[in-house]
CSV table of C-alpha atoms in Angstrom, one decimal:
chain,number,residue,atom,x,y,z
A,1,MET,CA,0.0,0.0,0.0
A,2,ASN,CA,1.4,3.4,-1.0
A,3,LEU,CA,1.3,5.6,2.0
A,4,LYS,CA,1.9,9.4,1.8
A,5,PHE,CA,2.9,11.6,4.7
A,6,ASP,CA,3.2,15.0,2.9
A,7,TRP,CA,0.2,16.9,4.4
A,8,PRO,CA,-1.1,20.1,2.8
A,9,ARG,CA,-0.7,23.4,4.5
A,10,ALA,CA,-3.7,25.6,5.4
A,11,HIS,CA,-2.1,29.0,5.3
A,12,ARG,CA,-1.3,30.5,1.9
A,13,PHE,CA,1.5,33.0,2.8
A,14,ASP,CA,5.1,32.4,1.8
A,15,ILE,CA,7.0,30.1,4.2
A,16,THR,CA,10.6,30.2,5.0
A,17,GLU,CA,13.2,27.5,5.4
A,18,GLY,CA,14.2,27.0,8.9
A,19,ARG,CA,16.1,24.8,11.3
A,20,ILE,CA,14.9,23.7,14.7
A,21,LYS,CA,16.6,21.5,17.4
A,22,GLN,CA,20.1,22.3,16.2
A,23,LEU,CA,20.9,22.5,19.9
A,24,PRO,CA,18.8,21.1,22.7
A,25,GLU,CA,18.1,24.6,24.1
A,26,ASP,CA,16.5,25.6,20.7
A,27,PHE,CA,13.5,23.4,21.7
A,28,VAL,CA,12.2,23.9,25.2
A,29,VAL,CA,9.2,21.9,26.5
A,30,ILE,CA,7.5,22.5,29.8
A,31,GLU,CA,4.8,20.1,30.9
A,32,ARG,CA,1.6,21.2,32.6
A,33,LEU,CA,-0.1,18.7,34.9
A,34,PRO,CA,-3.7,18.8,36.2
A,35,GLU,CA,-2.6,18.5,39.8
A,36,GLU,CA,0.2,19.1,42.2
A,37,PRO,CA,1.5,16.5,44.7
A,38,CYS,CA,0.0,16.9,48.2
A,39,GLY,CA,3.1,16.3,50.2
A,40,GLU,CA,2.4,12.8,51.6
A,41,GLY,CA,1.8,9.3,50.3
A,42,GLU,CA,3.7,6.3,48.9
A,43,HIS,CA,4.5,7.9,45.5
A,44,LEU,CA,7.4,10.3,45.1
A,45,TRP,CA,6.8,12.9,42.4
A,46,LEU,CA,10.1,14.1,40.8
A,47,LYS,CA,9.9,17.2,38.7
A,48,VAL,CA,13.0,17.1,36.5
A,49,ARG,CA,14.7,19.2,33.8
A,50,LYS,CA,16.6,17.1,31.3
A,51,THR,CA,18.7,18.1,28.4
A,52,GLY,CA,19.4,15.8,25.4
A,53,GLN,CA,17.9,12.7,27.2
A,54,ASN,CA,15.2,10.3,26.3
A,55,THR,CA,12.2,10.0,28.6
A,56,GLN,CA,12.0,6.2,28.7
A,57,TRP,CA,15.7,5.9,29.2
A,58,LEU,CA,15.6,8.4,32.1
A,59,ALA,CA,12.7,6.5,33.7
A,60,LYS,CA,14.9,3.4,33.7
A,61,GLN,CA,17.8,5.3,35.3
A,62,LEU,CA,15.4,6.6,38.0
A,63,ALA,CA,14.2,3.1,38.7
A,64,ARG,CA,17.8,1.9,39.1
A,65,TRP,CA,18.6,4.8,41.4
A,66,ALA,CA,15.5,4.3,43.6
A,67,ASN,CA,16.1,0.5,43.6
A,68,VAL,CA,12.6,-0.3,42.2
A,69,LYS,CA,11.3,-2.1,39.2
A,70,PRO,CA,10.9,-0.1,35.9
A,71,ARG,CA,7.2,-0.5,36.1
A,72,ASP,CA,7.2,1.5,39.4
A,73,VAL,CA,8.3,4.6,37.6
A,74,SER,CA,5.7,6.4,35.6
A,75,PHE,CA,5.2,9.6,33.6
A,76,ALA,CA,2.4,11.4,31.8
A,77,GLY,CA,3.9,11.5,28.3
A,78,LEU,CA,7.0,11.2,26.2
A,79,LYS,CA,9.2,14.2,25.6
A,80,ASP,CA,11.9,15.1,23.1
A,81,ARG,CA,15.4,13.9,23.4
A,82,GLN,CA,16.9,16.7,21.4
A,83,ALA,CA,15.4,19.4,23.7
A,84,VAL,CA,15.4,20.9,27.2
A,85,THR,CA,12.3,19.5,28.8
A,86,GLU,CA,10.7,19.8,32.2
A,87,GLN,CA,8.4,16.9,33.2
A,88,THR,CA,7.4,14.9,36.2
A,89,PHE,CA,8.1,11.2,37.1
A,90,SER,CA,6.4,9.4,39.9
A,91,VAL,CA,8.3,6.6,41.8
A,92,HIS,CA,6.2,4.1,43.8
A,93,LEU,CA,7.9,3.7,47.2
A,94,PRO,CA,5.4,2.0,49.5
A,95,GLY,CA,6.8,1.8,53.1
A,96,LYS,CA,10.1,3.1,51.9
A,97,THR,CA,12.0,6.3,52.6
A,98,ASP,CA,13.1,8.7,49.9
A,99,PRO,CA,16.2,7.6,48.0
A,100,ASP,CA,19.5,9.3,48.7
A,101,PHE,CA,19.5,12.3,46.3
A,102,SER,CA,23.3,12.7,46.7
A,103,THR,CA,23.7,9.4,44.8
A,104,LEU,CA,21.6,10.6,41.8
A,105,ASN,CA,24.2,11.3,39.2
A,106,ILE,CA,22.5,11.2,35.8
A,107,PRO,CA,24.2,13.4,33.1
A,108,ASN,CA,22.2,16.5,32.1
A,109,VAL,CA,19.4,15.8,34.5
A,110,GLU,CA,18.4,18.2,37.3
A,111,ILE,CA,15.8,17.5,40.0
A,112,LEU,CA,13.7,20.6,40.4
A,113,SER,CA,11.5,19.3,43.2
A,114,ALA,CA,10.7,16.0,45.0
A,115,THR,CA,7.3,15.8,46.7
A,116,ARG,CA,5.3,12.9,48.0
A,117,HIS,CA,1.8,12.2,46.7
A,118,SER,CA,-1.1,9.7,47.3
A,119,ARG,CA,-1.4,8.7,43.7
A,120,LYS,CA,0.9,7.7,40.8
A,121,LEU,CA,1.3,9.9,37.8
A,122,LYS,CA,-0.6,8.1,35.0
A,123,THR,CA,0.0,8.0,31.3
A,124,GLY,CA,-2.0,10.8,29.6
A,125,GLN,CA,-2.5,12.6,32.9
A,126,LEU,CA,-1.5,15.9,31.2
A,127,ILE,CA,-3.1,19.2,30.4
A,128,GLY,CA,-0.6,20.1,27.8
A,129,ASN,CA,2.9,21.5,27.1
A,130,ARG,CA,4.4,24.9,26.7
A,131,PHE,CA,7.0,25.3,23.9
A,132,VAL,CA,9.8,27.8,23.4
A,133,ILE,CA,11.2,27.2,19.9
A,134,ARG,CA,14.1,28.9,18.2
A,135,ILE,CA,14.1,28.9,14.4
A,136,ARG,CA,17.6,29.2,12.9
A,137,ASP,CA,18.6,30.2,9.3
A,138,SER,CA,15.2,31.7,8.5
A,139,GLN,CA,15.2,33.3,5.1
A,140,LEU,CA,12.2,35.7,5.7
A,141,PRO,CA,12.7,39.1,7.5
A,142,ALA,CA,11.6,38.8,11.1
A,143,ASN,CA,8.8,41.3,10.6
A,144,LEU,CA,7.2,39.2,7.9
A,145,LEU,CA,7.6,36.1,9.9
A,146,GLU,CA,5.9,37.8,12.9
A,147,GLN,CA,3.0,38.8,10.7
A,148,ASN,CA,2.6,35.2,9.5
A,149,TRP,CA,2.8,34.0,13.2
A,150,GLN,CA,0.1,36.5,14.1
A,151,GLN,CA,-2.2,34.9,11.4
A,152,ILE,CA,-1.5,31.4,12.8
A,153,THR,CA,-2.2,32.4,16.4
A,154,GLU,CA,-5.5,33.9,15.3
A,155,ALA,CA,-6.8,31.3,12.9
A,156,GLY,CA,-5.1,28.2,14.3
A,157,VAL,CA,-3.5,25.4,12.3
A,158,PRO,CA,-4.6,21.9,11.1
A,159,ASN,CA,-4.4,19.5,14.1
A,160,TYR,CA,-2.3,16.9,12.3
A,161,PHE,CA,-0.6,14.1,14.1
A,162,GLY,CA,3.1,14.7,13.8
A,163,ALA,CA,5.4,12.4,11.8
A,164,GLN,CA,6.8,10.8,15.0
A,165,ARG,CA,3.4,9.2,15.6
A,166,PHE,CA,4.0,7.1,12.5
A,167,GLY,CA,7.6,5.9,13.1
A,168,MET,CA,10.6,6.2,10.9
A,169,GLY,CA,9.4,6.4,7.3
A,170,GLY,CA,5.9,5.5,8.4
A,171,GLN,CA,6.9,2.0,9.5
A,172,ASN,CA,4.5,2.0,12.4
A,173,VAL,CA,1.5,2.5,10.1
A,174,GLU,CA,2.7,-0.2,7.8
A,175,LYS,CA,3.2,-2.6,10.7
A,176,GLY,CA,-0.3,-1.7,12.0
A,177,ILE,CA,-1.8,-2.6,8.7
A,178,GLN,CA,0.1,-5.9,8.7
A,179,LEU,CA,-1.2,-6.5,12.2
A,180,LEU,CA,-4.8,-6.0,11.0
A,181,ASN,CA,-4.1,-8.4,8.2
A,182,GLY,CA,-3.1,-11.1,10.5
A,183,ALA,CA,0.6,-10.6,11.2
A,184,ARG,CA,1.9,-11.2,14.7
A,185,PHE,CA,3.9,-8.7,16.7
A,186,PRO,CA,4.8,-8.4,20.4
A,187,ARG,CA,1.7,-7.7,22.4
A,188,HIS,CA,3.1,-4.5,24.0
A,189,LEU,CA,3.6,-3.0,20.5
A,190,GLU,CA,0.1,-3.7,19.2
A,191,SER,CA,-1.6,-0.7,20.6
A,192,LEU,CA,1.2,1.5,19.3
A,193,PHE,CA,0.8,0.2,15.8
A,194,LEU,CA,-3.0,0.4,15.8
A,195,SER,CA,-2.8,4.0,17.1
A,196,SER,CA,-0.5,4.9,14.3
A,197,VAL,CA,-3.0,3.5,11.7
A,198,ARG,CA,-5.9,5.4,13.2
A,199,SER,CA,-3.8,8.6,13.4
A,200,TYR,CA,-2.9,8.2,9.7
A,201,LEU,CA,-6.5,7.8,8.7
A,202,PHE,CA,-7.4,10.9,10.7
A,203,ASN,CA,-4.7,12.9,8.9
A,204,LEU,CA,-6.1,11.8,5.6
A,205,LEU,CA,-9.5,13.1,6.6
A,206,LEU,CA,-8.0,16.4,7.8
A,207,ALA,CA,-5.9,16.8,4.6
A,208,GLU,CA,-9.0,16.5,2.5
A,209,ARG,CA,-10.7,19.3,4.5
A,210,VAL,CA,-7.5,21.4,4.2
A,211,LYS,CA,-7.5,21.0,0.5
A,212,ALA,CA,-11.2,22.0,0.4
A,213,GLY,CA,-10.6,25.0,2.7
A,214,THR,CA,-13.1,23.8,5.3
A,215,TRP,CA,-10.7,22.5,8.0
A,216,ASN,CA,-11.8,25.3,10.3
A,217,THR,CA,-15.4,25.7,9.2
A,218,LEU,CA,-18.5,23.6,10.2
A,219,ILE,CA,-20.2,22.0,7.3
A,220,PRO,CA,-23.4,19.9,7.2
A,221,GLY,CA,-22.9,16.5,8.8
A,222,ASP,CA,-19.9,17.5,11.0
A,223,PHE,CA,-19.2,16.4,14.5
A,224,ALA,CA,-18.4,19.6,16.4
A,225,GLN,CA,-16.2,19.6,19.4
A,226,PHE,CA,-15.7,22.3,22.0
A,227,THR,CA,-12.3,23.9,22.2
A,228,GLU,CA,-12.1,23.1,25.9
A,229,GLY,CA,-12.2,19.4,26.4
A,230,LYS,CA,-13.4,16.6,24.1
A,231,ALA,CA,-17.2,17.0,24.4
A,232,GLY,CA,-19.1,17.6,21.2
A,233,PHE,CA,-22.3,17.1,19.2
A,234,TYR,CA,-23.4,16.1,15.7
A,235,CYS,CA,-24.3,19.0,13.4
A,236,GLU,CA,-26.5,17.7,10.7
A,237,HIS,CA,-27.2,21.3,9.8
A,238,PRO,CA,-25.0,23.8,11.7
A,239,SER,CA,-27.0,26.7,13.1
A,240,ALA,CA,-26.0,30.3,12.8
A,241,ASP,CA,-24.9,30.1,16.5
A,242,ASP,CA,-22.8,27.0,15.8
A,243,THR,CA,-21.1,28.8,12.9
A,244,GLU,CA,-20.4,31.9,14.9
A,245,ARG,CA,-18.9,29.9,17.8
A,246,CYS,CA,-16.7,28.1,15.3
A,247,VAL,CA,-15.5,31.5,13.9
A,248,GLN,CA,-14.8,32.6,17.5
A,249,GLY,CA,-12.7,29.5,18.1
A,250,ARG,CA,-15.1,28.1,20.7
A,251,LEU,CA,-16.0,25.1,18.4
A,252,SER,CA,-14.1,23.1,15.9
A,253,PRO,CA,-15.1,20.6,13.2
A,254,SER,CA,-13.6,17.2,14.0
A,255,GLY,CA,-12.8,13.9,12.3
A,256,SER,CA,-12.8,10.2,13.3
A,257,LEU,CA,-10.1,8.1,14.7
A,258,PRO,CA,-11.9,5.1,13.1
A,259,GLY,CA,-13.4,2.3,15.2
A,260,LEU,CA,-16.6,0.9,16.4
A,261,SER,CA,-19.4,3.3,17.5
A,262,LYS,CA,-23.0,2.9,18.7
A,263,ASP,CA,-23.9,6.2,17.1
A,264,GLU,CA,-24.8,6.6,13.4
A,265,PHE,CA,-23.9,10.0,11.8
A,266,THR,CA,-25.1,9.3,8.3
A,267,ALA,CA,-23.8,12.3,6.4
A,268,LEU,CA,-20.5,12.2,8.3
A,269,ASP,CA,-20.0,8.5,7.9
A,270,ASP,CA,-20.7,8.7,4.1
A,271,ARG,CA,-18.3,11.6,3.7
A,272,GLU,CA,-15.5,9.9,5.7
A,273,GLY,CA,-16.2,6.6,4.0
A,274,THR,CA,-15.6,8.2,0.6
A,275,VAL,CA,-12.3,9.7,1.6
A,276,LEU,CA,-11.1,6.5,3.2
A,277,GLU,CA,-12.6,4.2,0.6
A,278,SER,CA,-9.3,2.4,-0.2
A,279,PHE,CA,-8.9,1.7,3.6
A,280,GLN,CA,-12.2,0.0,4.2
A,281,THR,CA,-10.7,-3.4,4.8
A,282,VAL,CA,-8.4,-1.8,7.4
A,283,ILE,CA,-11.4,-0.1,9.1
A,284,GLU,CA,-13.3,-3.3,9.1
A,285,ALA,CA,-10.3,-5.0,10.8
A,286,LEU,CA,-10.3,-2.3,13.4
A,287,HIS,CA,-14.0,-3.0,14.1
A,288,ALA,CA,-13.2,-6.7,14.4
A,289,LYS,CA,-10.6,-5.9,17.1
A,290,LYS,CA,-13.3,-3.9,19.0
A,291,VAL,CA,-11.4,-0.7,18.7
A,292,SER,CA,-13.7,2.2,19.7
A,293,ARG,CA,-14.2,5.2,17.5
A,294,HIS,CA,-13.1,8.6,18.9
A,295,PHE,CA,-13.1,12.1,17.5
A,296,ARG,CA,-10.3,14.6,17.3
A,297,LYS,CA,-10.6,18.3,16.5
A,298,PHE,CA,-9.4,19.4,13.0
A,299,ARG,CA,-8.1,22.7,14.3
A,300,VAL,CA,-5.9,23.7,17.2
A,301,ILE,CA,-5.2,27.3,18.2
A,302,PRO,CA,-1.9,28.0,19.9
A,303,GLU,CA,-2.5,29.5,23.3
A,304,GLN,CA,-0.5,32.3,25.0
A,305,PRO,CA,1.6,33.0,21.9
A,306,HIS,CA,4.7,35.1,21.9
A,307,PHE,CA,7.2,36.2,19.3
A,308,GLU,CA,10.6,37.7,19.8
A,309,VAL,CA,14.0,37.9,18.0
A,310,ILE,CA,17.1,36.7,19.9
A,311,ASP,CA,20.5,37.3,18.2
A,312,GLY,CA,18.8,37.5,14.8
A,313,ASP,CA,16.8,34.3,15.2
A,314,PRO,CA,13.0,34.3,15.7
A,315,VAL,CA,11.9,32.6,18.8
A,316,ILE,CA,8.2,31.6,19.3
A,317,SER,CA,6.5,30.3,22.4
A,318,PHE,CA,3.0,28.9,22.8
A,319,PHE,CA,0.9,26.3,24.7
A,320,LEU,CA,-0.8,23.3,23.2
A,321,PRO,CA,-3.3,20.9,24.7
A,322,ALA,CA,-2.2,17.3,25.3
A,323,GLY,CA,-2.0,15.2,22.1
A,324,CYS,CA,-1.2,18.2,19.9
A,325,PHE,CA,2.1,18.5,18.1
A,326,ALA,CA,4.4,21.5,18.0
A,327,THR,CA,5.9,20.5,14.6
A,328,SER,CA,2.4,20.7,13.1
A,329,VAL,CA,2.3,24.4,14.2
A,330,ILE,CA,5.8,25.2,13.0
A,331,ALA,CA,5.1,23.5,9.6
A,332,GLU,CA,2.6,26.2,8.8
A,333,LEU,CA,5.4,28.8,9.4
A,334,CYS,CA,8.4,27.3,7.8
A,335,GLN,CA,9.8,24.4,5.9
A,336,LEU,CA,11.5,22.5,8.7
A,337,THR,CA,14.8,20.9,8.9
A,338,GLU,CA,15.3,19.2,12.3
A,339,GLY,CA,18.3,18.2,14.2
A,340,ASP,CA,18.6,14.8,15.8
A,341,GLY,CA,15.9,13.7,18.1
A,342,THR,CA,12.3,12.7,18.0
A,343,GLU,CA,9.4,14.8,19.2
A,344,CYS,CA,6.8,13.1,21.2
A,345,HIS,CA,4.3,15.3,23.1
A,346,GLU,CA,1.5,13.1,24.2
């Protein structure tokens, strides 16, 4: 199956070439959690700042330091290796005292705080991430780039899944399709591969709306989702109020992460079925595996945006909700060349 990963841009202004992640400090990620540790309990929450280190690798190092099993160390989501990132890990220490912090010697890792809590930090327990990104070797004058950035922060960008969701060269999608066709893989990888397939199908739906110019507009048969949270409703015929709320950024059209659903949205199902016609056997296989259908907003609007120039390089900062990808924002601004490292903000 011929898979394509070159997604159309929504904004029509000229873009510049640019480089990100040339140095870890060019890409700063600060995690925002929904709660703070209370100060007591059997879980030790460690807020860390890491530079040039992989999240999963660091979790294993913390487990070794605390003398616990790797499964006793958890985190909300993966973060870049080629970046400076702040995130929290929880270490399960029932009936144990805190480890000796003087023995913690992990290169380029700093403990910002260590506080006990009554609960572990779960995967996905995340409000979102704040990014501070330096763009090097930009070919556009800074004032034009700032104008383009202003348009992006007002109108938003297509909420594509980033390339890292699909694996190197899209191999996770290919393996997911093989899995759905009966191939066998280690059980712990199955959900990753299936998620990659569904994310790819969503991107195809979004790309079609971008090409039609309706990625940020409600049309008949859409499932509208509120900007805050994941709640939404079916719009067989969007009302004037629905349309106005979409213009204001309070609502967004959304697309399916295909799977089983008890609801029938005839117009939406027909439209998505047409776009994904060549993947019908894949979707049927997802149904056979009892994968549930979910919706994802077609648009994301960067929050708390800021633009400045440091030593001639534009630096942008913004906040994105959990599950949104910074590179999908930057791709609307410039043709990216990345340094080493893989971006994962889940």
